[in-house]
Structure formats: structure tokens, C-alpha cells
């Protein structure tokens, strides 16, 4: 039978794989640990899936929730000094979550930066 997707999925603006490292949680610094993440941008949040999209979709049916950050009031900036890797930017959320996103491919990271920046700029600041 047909499964009706949640509304957020109907508003997806961009999705794809990037390298991700969370470096702070609730203002508390974390040890950097890069891993590949399936990333889904919708109008006001980003969801991070540790697994493949296929696996994520099947986990969703069991009520498994991905990590999610609210983009309202968030801040995005290039973060050359935070990593030896190329093409790294940082997102800082109001709740004090900080993470780095990275791709070796220039146009991919640029597209992501612009999409997330546009999403943040469209949202109210508080
Ligand atoms: O900023 P850092 O501490 O040099 O980041 C590196 C470390 O997180 C390292 O892990 P260990 O804490 O186990 O040494 C990671 O494997 C590296 O990838 C981090 O550096 P890059 O430059 O890749 O972000």
C-alpha cells in the first residue's frame, strides 16, 4: 500500500552526500570525527542521516528519527582555519550546535553553501 510521506519531505530543497563533522553540541566542544552523511535540506532545518538514503528510508518506517538542526537564527561561514581539508564551511545553530561540512568537489560544496545560506536568510532570525 502507499505510504504518505511527512510534509517535510515534500519541501526538500536539496539532498546529497557530504562529509560532516560535529564539533560542538549545546555549546560544548566535541572531538572532531568526519563521516559521510546523507544530508537533507528543507526550508527551516537540515537532517543528517548516518546511513545511505535507502537505509534511512527503511529506518524511517520503524520510527527512527535522523539528527536534525533548526536553521532559524543559524550562522554559516567558510571555515578554512578549522580543518586541513579543502572546501569546509561551518554552521552554528542558536542552540550551540556547530558542525563542519565538506566536499572535495568545488561546485558541490558551493551549491550547498548557497542553498543553506539562502534558507537561513529567508527565515526569521528568532
Ligand atoms: O582539527 P584537528 O584536531 O586537527 O582535526 C583532526 C582530528 O579530529 C582527527 O582525529 P583525531 O582526533 O582522532 O586525531 C581527524 O581524523 C582529522 O580528520 C581532523 O583533521 P581535519 O584536518 O581532517 O579536519
XYZ file of C-alpha atoms and ligand atoms in Angstrom:
150
model
C 0.000 0.000 0.000
C 1.051 3.633 -0.491
C 2.869 5.411 2.311
C 2.167 9.146 2.546
C 5.462 10.981 3.207
C 5.639 13.560 6.011
C 5.242 17.186 4.892
C 8.954 17.997 5.385
C 9.836 15.524 2.691
C 7.586 17.331 0.258
C 9.513 20.539 0.921
C 13.007 19.170 0.428
C 15.195 21.803 -1.219
C 18.376 19.828 -1.619
C 19.775 16.471 -0.644
C 23.008 14.612 -1.122
C 26.130 13.198 0.463
C 28.717 15.392 2.178
C 31.455 14.862 4.715
C 30.264 16.034 8.112
C 31.898 16.597 11.485
C 30.043 17.862 14.528
C 32.438 19.996 16.586
C 30.148 21.291 19.340
C 26.856 20.273 20.902
C 24.894 22.703 23.055
C 27.976 24.928 23.198
C 30.200 22.085 24.406
C 33.191 21.316 22.163
C 33.408 17.814 20.733
C 36.283 15.835 19.281
C 36.156 16.186 15.525
C 35.160 13.000 13.747
C 34.490 13.195 9.989
C 31.998 10.822 8.430
C 29.879 10.639 5.307
C 26.331 11.811 5.871
C 23.223 11.896 3.714
C 22.037 15.492 4.132
C 18.519 16.759 3.552
C 17.848 20.499 3.484
C 14.275 21.731 3.806
C 13.029 25.265 4.398
C 13.953 25.506 8.063
C 16.053 22.524 9.000
C 18.796 20.170 7.981
C 18.572 16.464 8.673
C 21.636 14.246 8.816
C 21.449 10.552 8.116
C 24.411 8.387 9.027
C 23.298 5.667 6.664
C 22.529 5.607 2.960
C 19.320 7.188 1.729
C 17.912 3.719 1.082
C 18.697 2.620 4.619
C 17.384 5.907 6.011
C 14.051 5.473 4.254
C 13.614 1.985 5.620
C 14.642 3.078 9.139
C 12.042 5.855 8.965
C 9.277 3.274 8.679
C 10.309 1.968 12.094
C 10.039 5.463 13.592
C 13.822 6.016 13.661
C 14.495 9.779 13.644
C 17.549 11.367 12.000
C 19.655 14.042 13.674
C 18.102 17.392 12.835
C 19.114 21.039 13.334
C 16.913 24.134 13.242
C 18.204 26.791 10.843
C 16.295 29.690 12.446
C 18.923 32.187 13.596
C 21.734 29.906 12.449
C 25.004 31.209 11.079
C 27.010 29.864 8.120
C 30.588 30.756 7.224
C 33.562 29.325 5.388
C 35.966 27.783 7.902
C 39.366 27.399 6.251
C 41.149 27.505 9.610
C 39.082 24.706 11.185
C 40.453 21.888 9.056
C 43.312 20.861 6.805
C 40.683 19.790 4.270
C 39.618 21.982 1.362
C 36.080 23.366 0.940
C 34.957 23.392 4.570
C 32.165 25.531 5.933
C 30.686 25.741 9.400
C 27.095 26.055 10.570
C 26.395 27.296 14.082
C 22.864 26.995 15.420
C 21.097 29.035 18.101
C 21.284 26.040 20.450
C 25.080 25.986 20.169
C 25.490 23.076 17.791
C 28.464 23.577 15.480
C 29.314 21.368 12.572
C 31.553 21.348 9.562
C 30.521 20.212 6.090
C 32.996 19.377 3.361
C 33.320 18.062 -0.177
C 36.434 17.781 -2.324
C 34.344 18.845 -5.313
C 34.214 22.648 -5.593
C 30.833 23.082 -7.273
C 29.142 20.641 -4.908
C 30.229 22.479 -1.772
C 29.437 25.866 -3.350
C 25.905 24.745 -4.253
C 25.385 23.534 -0.688
C 26.763 26.707 0.849
C 24.467 28.871 -1.276
C 21.385 26.703 -0.688
C 21.854 26.711 3.094
C 22.713 30.432 3.175
C 19.556 31.228 1.182
C 17.442 29.083 3.509
C 18.859 30.836 6.585
C 18.396 34.300 5.052
C 14.727 33.585 4.302
C 13.991 32.597 7.907
C 13.156 34.923 10.781
C 16.204 35.472 12.995
C 14.446 34.318 16.198
O 41.335 19.928 13.958
P 42.049 18.644 14.236
O 42.006 18.231 15.654
O 43.427 18.580 13.627
O 41.165 17.561 13.493
C 41.634 16.301 13.108
C 41.267 15.283 14.151
O 39.903 15.398 14.515
C 41.494 13.869 13.670
O 41.033 12.928 14.605
P 41.811 12.569 15.953
O 41.211 13.498 16.962
O 41.452 11.143 16.241
O 43.261 12.810 15.723
C 40.733 13.612 12.393
O 40.981 12.292 11.943
C 41.153 14.595 11.339
O 40.397 14.360 10.184
C 40.961 16.017 11.795
O 41.542 16.949 10.917
P 40.986 17.518 9.563
O 42.056 18.460 9.126
O 40.777 16.351 8.659
O 39.688 18.250 9.794
